[in-house]
Coordinates of C-alpha atoms in Angstrom, one line a residue:
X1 CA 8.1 -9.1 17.6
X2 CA 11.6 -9.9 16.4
X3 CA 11.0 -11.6 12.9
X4 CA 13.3 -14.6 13.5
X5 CA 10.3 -15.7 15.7
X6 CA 7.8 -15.3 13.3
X7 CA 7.5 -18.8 11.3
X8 CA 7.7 -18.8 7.2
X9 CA 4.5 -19.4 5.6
X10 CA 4.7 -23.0 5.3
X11 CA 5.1 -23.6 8.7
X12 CA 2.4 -21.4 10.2
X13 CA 0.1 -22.8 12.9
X14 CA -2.8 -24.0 11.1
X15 CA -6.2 -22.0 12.0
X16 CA -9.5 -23.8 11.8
X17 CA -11.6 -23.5 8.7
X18 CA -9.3 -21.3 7.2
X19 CA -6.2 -21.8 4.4
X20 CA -2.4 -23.2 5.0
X21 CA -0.8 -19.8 6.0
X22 CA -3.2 -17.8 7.6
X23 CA -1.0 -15.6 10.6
X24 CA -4.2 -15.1 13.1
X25 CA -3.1 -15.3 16.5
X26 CA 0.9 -14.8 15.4
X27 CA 1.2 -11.6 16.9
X28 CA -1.6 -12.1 20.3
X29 CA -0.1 -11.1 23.1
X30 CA -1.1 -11.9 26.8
X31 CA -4.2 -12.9 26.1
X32 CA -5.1 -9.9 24.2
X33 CA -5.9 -10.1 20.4
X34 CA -3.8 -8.4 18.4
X35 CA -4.9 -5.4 16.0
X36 CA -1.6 -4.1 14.0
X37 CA -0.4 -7.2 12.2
X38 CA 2.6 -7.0 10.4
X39 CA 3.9 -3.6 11.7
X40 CA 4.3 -5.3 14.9
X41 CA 8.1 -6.3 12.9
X42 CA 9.0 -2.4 13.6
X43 CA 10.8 -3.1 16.8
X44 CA 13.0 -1.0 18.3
X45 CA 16.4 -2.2 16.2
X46 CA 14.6 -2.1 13.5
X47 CA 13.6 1.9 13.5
X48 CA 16.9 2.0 14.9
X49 CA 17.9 0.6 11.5
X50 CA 15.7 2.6 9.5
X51 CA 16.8 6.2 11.1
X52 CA 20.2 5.1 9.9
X53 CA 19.0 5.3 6.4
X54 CA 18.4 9.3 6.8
X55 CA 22.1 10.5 5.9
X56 CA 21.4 13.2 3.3
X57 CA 19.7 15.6 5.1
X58 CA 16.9 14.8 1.9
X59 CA 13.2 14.5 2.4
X60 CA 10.3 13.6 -0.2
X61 CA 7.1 13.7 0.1
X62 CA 5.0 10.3 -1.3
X63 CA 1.4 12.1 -1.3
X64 CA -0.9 12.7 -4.0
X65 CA -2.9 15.6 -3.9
X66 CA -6.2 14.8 -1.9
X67 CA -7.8 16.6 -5.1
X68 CA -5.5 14.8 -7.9
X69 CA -7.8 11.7 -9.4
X70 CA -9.3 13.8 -12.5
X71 CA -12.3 11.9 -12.9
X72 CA -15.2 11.0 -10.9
X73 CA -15.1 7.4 -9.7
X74 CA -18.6 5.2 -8.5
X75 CA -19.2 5.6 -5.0
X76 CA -16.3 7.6 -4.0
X77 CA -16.9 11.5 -3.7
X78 CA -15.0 13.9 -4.6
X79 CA -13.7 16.0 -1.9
X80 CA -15.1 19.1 -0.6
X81 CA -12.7 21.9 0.5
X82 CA -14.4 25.0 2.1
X83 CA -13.0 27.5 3.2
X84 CA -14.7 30.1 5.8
X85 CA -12.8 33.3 7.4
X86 CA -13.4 33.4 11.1
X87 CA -16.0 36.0 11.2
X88 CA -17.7 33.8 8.7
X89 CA -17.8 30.5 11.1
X90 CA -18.7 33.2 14.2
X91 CA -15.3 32.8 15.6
X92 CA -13.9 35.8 16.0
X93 CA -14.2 39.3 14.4
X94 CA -10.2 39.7 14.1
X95 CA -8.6 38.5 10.4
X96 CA -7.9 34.9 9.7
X97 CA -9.2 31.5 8.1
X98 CA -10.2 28.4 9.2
X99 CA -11.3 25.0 6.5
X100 CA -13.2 21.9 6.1
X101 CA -12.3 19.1 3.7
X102 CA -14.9 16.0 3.6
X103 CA -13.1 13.5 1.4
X104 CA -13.0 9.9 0.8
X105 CA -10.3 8.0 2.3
X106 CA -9.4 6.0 -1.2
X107 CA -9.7 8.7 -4.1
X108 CA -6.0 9.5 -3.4
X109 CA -3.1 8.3 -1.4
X110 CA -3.7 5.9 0.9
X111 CA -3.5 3.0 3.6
X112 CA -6.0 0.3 3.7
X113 CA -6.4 -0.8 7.0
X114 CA -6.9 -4.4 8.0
X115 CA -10.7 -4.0 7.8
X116 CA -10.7 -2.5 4.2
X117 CA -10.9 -5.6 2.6
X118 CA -12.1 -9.1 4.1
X119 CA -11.5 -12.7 3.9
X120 CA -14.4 -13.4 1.4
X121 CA -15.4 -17.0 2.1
X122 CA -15.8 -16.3 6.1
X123 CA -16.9 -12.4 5.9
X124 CA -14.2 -12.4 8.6
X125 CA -11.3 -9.1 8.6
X126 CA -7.6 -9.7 10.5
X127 CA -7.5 -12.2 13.3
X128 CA -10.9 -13.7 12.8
X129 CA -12.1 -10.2 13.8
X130 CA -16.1 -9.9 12.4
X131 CA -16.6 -6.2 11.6
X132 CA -20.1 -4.2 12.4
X133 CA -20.3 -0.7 11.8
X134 CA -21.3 0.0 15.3
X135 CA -17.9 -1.9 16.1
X136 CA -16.2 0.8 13.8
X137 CA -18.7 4.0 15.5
X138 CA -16.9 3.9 18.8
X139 CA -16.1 7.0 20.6
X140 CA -12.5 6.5 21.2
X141 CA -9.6 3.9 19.9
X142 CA -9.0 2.6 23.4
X143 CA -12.8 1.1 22.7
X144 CA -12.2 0.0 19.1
X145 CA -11.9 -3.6 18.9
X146 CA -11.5 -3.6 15.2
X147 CA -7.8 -3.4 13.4
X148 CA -8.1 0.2 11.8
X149 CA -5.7 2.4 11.7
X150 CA -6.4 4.7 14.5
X151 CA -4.2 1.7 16.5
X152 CA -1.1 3.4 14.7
X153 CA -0.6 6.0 17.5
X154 CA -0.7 3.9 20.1
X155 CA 2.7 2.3 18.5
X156 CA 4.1 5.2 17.6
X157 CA 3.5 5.8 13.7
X158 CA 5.0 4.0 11.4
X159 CA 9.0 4.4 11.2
X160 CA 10.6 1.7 8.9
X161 CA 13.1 1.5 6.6
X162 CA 11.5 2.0 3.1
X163 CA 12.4 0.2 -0.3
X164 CA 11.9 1.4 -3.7
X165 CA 11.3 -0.9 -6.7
X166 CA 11.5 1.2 -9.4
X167 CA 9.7 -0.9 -12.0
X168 CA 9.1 1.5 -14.4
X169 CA 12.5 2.8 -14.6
X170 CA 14.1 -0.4 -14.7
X171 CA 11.6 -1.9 -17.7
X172 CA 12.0 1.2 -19.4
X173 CA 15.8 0.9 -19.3
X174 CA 16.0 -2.9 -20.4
X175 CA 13.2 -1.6 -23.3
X176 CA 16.4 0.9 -24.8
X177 CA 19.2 -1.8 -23.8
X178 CA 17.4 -4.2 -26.1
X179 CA 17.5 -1.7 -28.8
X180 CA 13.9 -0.6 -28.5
X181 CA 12.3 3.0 -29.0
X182 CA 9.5 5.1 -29.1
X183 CA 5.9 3.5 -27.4
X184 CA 7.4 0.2 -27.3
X185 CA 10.4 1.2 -25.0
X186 CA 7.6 2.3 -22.6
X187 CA 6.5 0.7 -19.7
X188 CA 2.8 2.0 -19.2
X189 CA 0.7 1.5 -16.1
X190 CA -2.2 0.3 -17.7
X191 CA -1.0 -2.3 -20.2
X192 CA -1.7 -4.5 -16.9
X193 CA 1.5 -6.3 -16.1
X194 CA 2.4 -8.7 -13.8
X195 CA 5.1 -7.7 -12.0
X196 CA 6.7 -11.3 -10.4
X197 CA 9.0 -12.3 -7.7
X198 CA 11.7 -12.7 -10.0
X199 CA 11.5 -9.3 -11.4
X200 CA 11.3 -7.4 -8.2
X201 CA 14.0 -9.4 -7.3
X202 CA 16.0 -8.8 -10.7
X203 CA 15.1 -5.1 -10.0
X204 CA 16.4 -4.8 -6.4
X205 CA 19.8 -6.4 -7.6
X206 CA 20.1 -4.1 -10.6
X207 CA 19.3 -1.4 -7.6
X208 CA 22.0 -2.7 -5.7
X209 CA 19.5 -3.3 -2.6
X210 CA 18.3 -5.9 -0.3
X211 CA 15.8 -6.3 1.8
X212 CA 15.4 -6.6 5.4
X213 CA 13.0 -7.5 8.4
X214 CA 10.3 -4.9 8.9
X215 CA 11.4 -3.2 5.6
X216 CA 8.0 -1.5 3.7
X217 CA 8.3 -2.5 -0.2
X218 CA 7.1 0.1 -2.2
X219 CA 6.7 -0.5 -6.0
X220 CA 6.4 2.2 -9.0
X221 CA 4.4 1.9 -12.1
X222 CA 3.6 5.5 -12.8
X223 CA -0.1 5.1 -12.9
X224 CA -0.4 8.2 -10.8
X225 CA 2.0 10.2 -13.0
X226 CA -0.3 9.3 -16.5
X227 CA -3.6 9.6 -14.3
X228 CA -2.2 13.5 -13.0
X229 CA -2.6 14.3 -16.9
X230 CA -5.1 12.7 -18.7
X231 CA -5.3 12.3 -22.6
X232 CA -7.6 10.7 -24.4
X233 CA -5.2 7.3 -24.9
X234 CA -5.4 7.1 -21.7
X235 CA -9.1 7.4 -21.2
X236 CA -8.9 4.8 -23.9
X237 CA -6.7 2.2 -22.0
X238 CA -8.7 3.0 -18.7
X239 CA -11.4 0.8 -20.8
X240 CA -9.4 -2.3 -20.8
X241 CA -9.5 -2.3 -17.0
X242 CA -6.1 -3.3 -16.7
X243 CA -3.7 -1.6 -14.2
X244 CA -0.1 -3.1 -13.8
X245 CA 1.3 -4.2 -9.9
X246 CA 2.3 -7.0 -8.2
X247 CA 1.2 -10.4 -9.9
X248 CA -1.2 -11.9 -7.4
X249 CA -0.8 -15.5 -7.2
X250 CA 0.7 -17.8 -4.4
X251 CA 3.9 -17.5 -5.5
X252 CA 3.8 -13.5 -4.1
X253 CA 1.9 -14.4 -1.4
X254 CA 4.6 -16.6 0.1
X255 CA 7.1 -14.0 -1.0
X256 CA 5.5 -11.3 0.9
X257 CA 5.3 -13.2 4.0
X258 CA 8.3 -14.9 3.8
X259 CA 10.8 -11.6 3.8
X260 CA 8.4 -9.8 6.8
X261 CA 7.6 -6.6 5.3
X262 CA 5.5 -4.8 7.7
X263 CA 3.9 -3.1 5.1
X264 CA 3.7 -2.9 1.0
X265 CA 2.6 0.1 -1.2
X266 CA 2.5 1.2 -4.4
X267 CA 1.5 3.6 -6.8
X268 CA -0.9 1.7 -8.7
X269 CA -4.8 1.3 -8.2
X270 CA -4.6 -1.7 -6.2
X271 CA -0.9 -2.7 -5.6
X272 CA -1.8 -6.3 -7.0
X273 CA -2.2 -6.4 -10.9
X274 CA -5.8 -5.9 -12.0
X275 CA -7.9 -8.2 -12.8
X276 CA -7.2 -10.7 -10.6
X277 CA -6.2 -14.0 -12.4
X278 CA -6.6 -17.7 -10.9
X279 CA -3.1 -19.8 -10.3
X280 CA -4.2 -22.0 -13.8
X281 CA -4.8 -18.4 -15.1
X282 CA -8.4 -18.1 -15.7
X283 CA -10.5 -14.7 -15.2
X284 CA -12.8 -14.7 -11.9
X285 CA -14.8 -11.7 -10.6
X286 CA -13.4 -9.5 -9.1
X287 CA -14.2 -10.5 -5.5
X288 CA -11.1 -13.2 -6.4
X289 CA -8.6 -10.5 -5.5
X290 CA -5.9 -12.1 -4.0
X291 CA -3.1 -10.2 -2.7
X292 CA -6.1 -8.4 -0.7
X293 CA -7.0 -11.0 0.8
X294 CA -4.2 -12.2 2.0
X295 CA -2.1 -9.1 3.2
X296 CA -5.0 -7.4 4.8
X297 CA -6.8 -10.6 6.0
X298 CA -5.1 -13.5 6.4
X299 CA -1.5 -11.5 7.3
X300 CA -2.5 -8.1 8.6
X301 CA -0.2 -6.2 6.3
X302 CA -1.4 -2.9 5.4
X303 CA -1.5 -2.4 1.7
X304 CA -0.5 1.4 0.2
X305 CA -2.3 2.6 -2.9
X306 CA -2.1 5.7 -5.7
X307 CA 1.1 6.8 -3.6
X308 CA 2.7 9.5 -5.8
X309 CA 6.3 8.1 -6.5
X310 CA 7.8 10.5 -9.2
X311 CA 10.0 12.5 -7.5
X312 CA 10.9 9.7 -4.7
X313 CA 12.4 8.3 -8.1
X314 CA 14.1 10.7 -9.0
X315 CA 15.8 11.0 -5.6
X316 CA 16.9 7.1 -5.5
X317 CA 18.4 7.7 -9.3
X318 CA 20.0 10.9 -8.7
X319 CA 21.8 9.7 -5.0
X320 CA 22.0 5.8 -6.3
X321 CA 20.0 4.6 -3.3
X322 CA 16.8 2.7 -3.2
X323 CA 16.5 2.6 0.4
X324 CA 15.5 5.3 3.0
X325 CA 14.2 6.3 6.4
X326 CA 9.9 5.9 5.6
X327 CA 7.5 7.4 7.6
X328 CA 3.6 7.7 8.0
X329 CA 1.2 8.9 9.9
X330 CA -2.5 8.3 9.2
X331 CA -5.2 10.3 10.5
X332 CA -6.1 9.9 14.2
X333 CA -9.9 8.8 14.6
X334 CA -11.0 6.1 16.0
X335 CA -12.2 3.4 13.4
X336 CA -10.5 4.3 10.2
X337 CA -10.8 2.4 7.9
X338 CA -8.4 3.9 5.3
X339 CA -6.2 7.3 5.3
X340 CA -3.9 9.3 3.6
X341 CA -0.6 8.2 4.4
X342 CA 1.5 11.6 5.4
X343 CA 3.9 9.4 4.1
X344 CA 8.0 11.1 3.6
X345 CA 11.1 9.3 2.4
X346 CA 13.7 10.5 4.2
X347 CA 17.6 10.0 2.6

């Protein structure tokens, strides 16, 4: 859909029970409910757009090791790599290899699909779509009724023209410009900052870039650069539970919407700043995440996670461009709920 169709938040069509700004039904098409959101922006001129972008003959890879998070995390394994030579697995008797990896789709690099995370109040995913686990068993996509990634292929992949916000970089260099040194000339991932609108916006000028319909923002921290090598200050700042990103308020939320990204990742935890604060800033539980919400519920916008962004840096500093070709494929199964991006920049 051609974005200049697509109306700002304040004048979306209003949808029963549910807040000012919530995009269900935006993107239905002949009767049919739709299941991709937001990337439903990456239309023809806009890949067109984005393959422009890819001049340098440059690629970089934005994926974390599968194997990279150094610590074990609550309800999320640890993957499993085995590997068996063919004779082992009864194959064949001739030389060679063949491996299994059982993993957890969020320990590293990631999309959330539009079913990762729900509309709390209603129990309710993208497009007033109520999720089941037999709904998410299905046999094959084309019977998946449910807006998980697996509906990727059908549209190709994701192809879009990718934006980085180099937040760290940036703070870090305003930290030494106002005469600053040492620790407090460091921007660190888990001191829990707010990134606003205005900064990102700040930032993107001091990159020299804009942004455009269907773009994907992507926004560094570092977390995944301090979390590849652990010490023990960082083991002690893990306690605070606070990771920097994107200030969730309504402010972003409108933001977001307003300049159609078809996607947003990150290389923090959550992409939003954790905890979550409330607009008259005042601590809820966590369940009162609120970028989450919003992007993957109310606006089906795929949300990028733990996305390892260190040398994609590099690259936009070395070349003086914060813009390139993105693209992703996740894994093809029907019902995913979340995947490793296979995500490359491409200058």
């Amino acid at each position: 859909m051609d974005s200049t169709n697509v109306p700002d938040f304040d004048s979306l069509p209003a949808v029963k029970d549910m807040p000012q700004g919530c995009a269900w039904g935006i993107f239905d098409k002949d009767g049919k409910r739709d299941l991709l959101g937001t990337l439903n922006l990456l239309t023809p001129e806009v890949v067109k757009g984005a393959c422009a972008e890819a001049r340098d003959g440059v690629s970089v890879s934005l994926n974390w090791p599968l194997n990279a998070m150094p610590f074990p995390l609550p309800g999320r394994m640890a993957p499993i790599h085995k590997q068996v030579t063919l004779k082992e697995a009864g194959l064949s008797d001739g030389a060679g290899w063949d491996d299994e990896i059982h993993f957890n789709t969020q320990l590293s690099s990631q999309w959330d699909s539009l079913v990762h995370w729900h509309h709390q109040p209603s129990g309710l995913a993208y497009n007033g779509i109520k999720v089941t686990k037999e709904g998410l068993a299905v046999a094959t996509t084309a019977d998946n009724a449910t807006p998980t990634l697996d509906h990727w292929h059908a549209a190709g992949g994701l192809v879009a023209r990718g934006v980085l916000i180099d937040f760290k970089e940036w703070a870090e260099q305003k930290a030494r410009a106002e005469g600053k040194a040492g620790d407090d000339a460091i921007s660190h991932p888990l001191d829990g900052h707010r990134i606003t609108v205005e900064e990102i916006e700040t930032v993107a000028r001091d990159q020299g870039v804009d942004f455009r319909p269907g773009d994907v923002l992507i926004i560094r921290t570092g977390l995944t650069e301090y979390l590849q090598t652990p010490t023990p200050e960082l083991f002690a700042k893990l306690q605070t539970r606070k990771v920097s990103g994107m200030h969730g308020n309504m402010e972003s939320v409108k933001w977001l919407w307003n300049k159609h990204f078809s996607a947003v990742a990150g290389d923090s935890w959550a992409f939003e700043a954790l905890p979550p604060v409330r607009e008259d800033g005042s601590q809820p539980e966590e369940l009162e995440l609120v970028l989450h919400p919003w992007l993957l519920a109310m606006f089906g916008m795929s949300l990028g996670e733990l996305w390892d962004l260190k040398a994609l840096s590099a690259q936009c500093k070395a070349s003086g461009r914060y813009s390139f070709m993105l693209t992703s494929a996740p894994l093809n199964i029907p019902g995913l709920v979340g995947s490793p991006p296979n995500a490359l920049a491409v200058f």
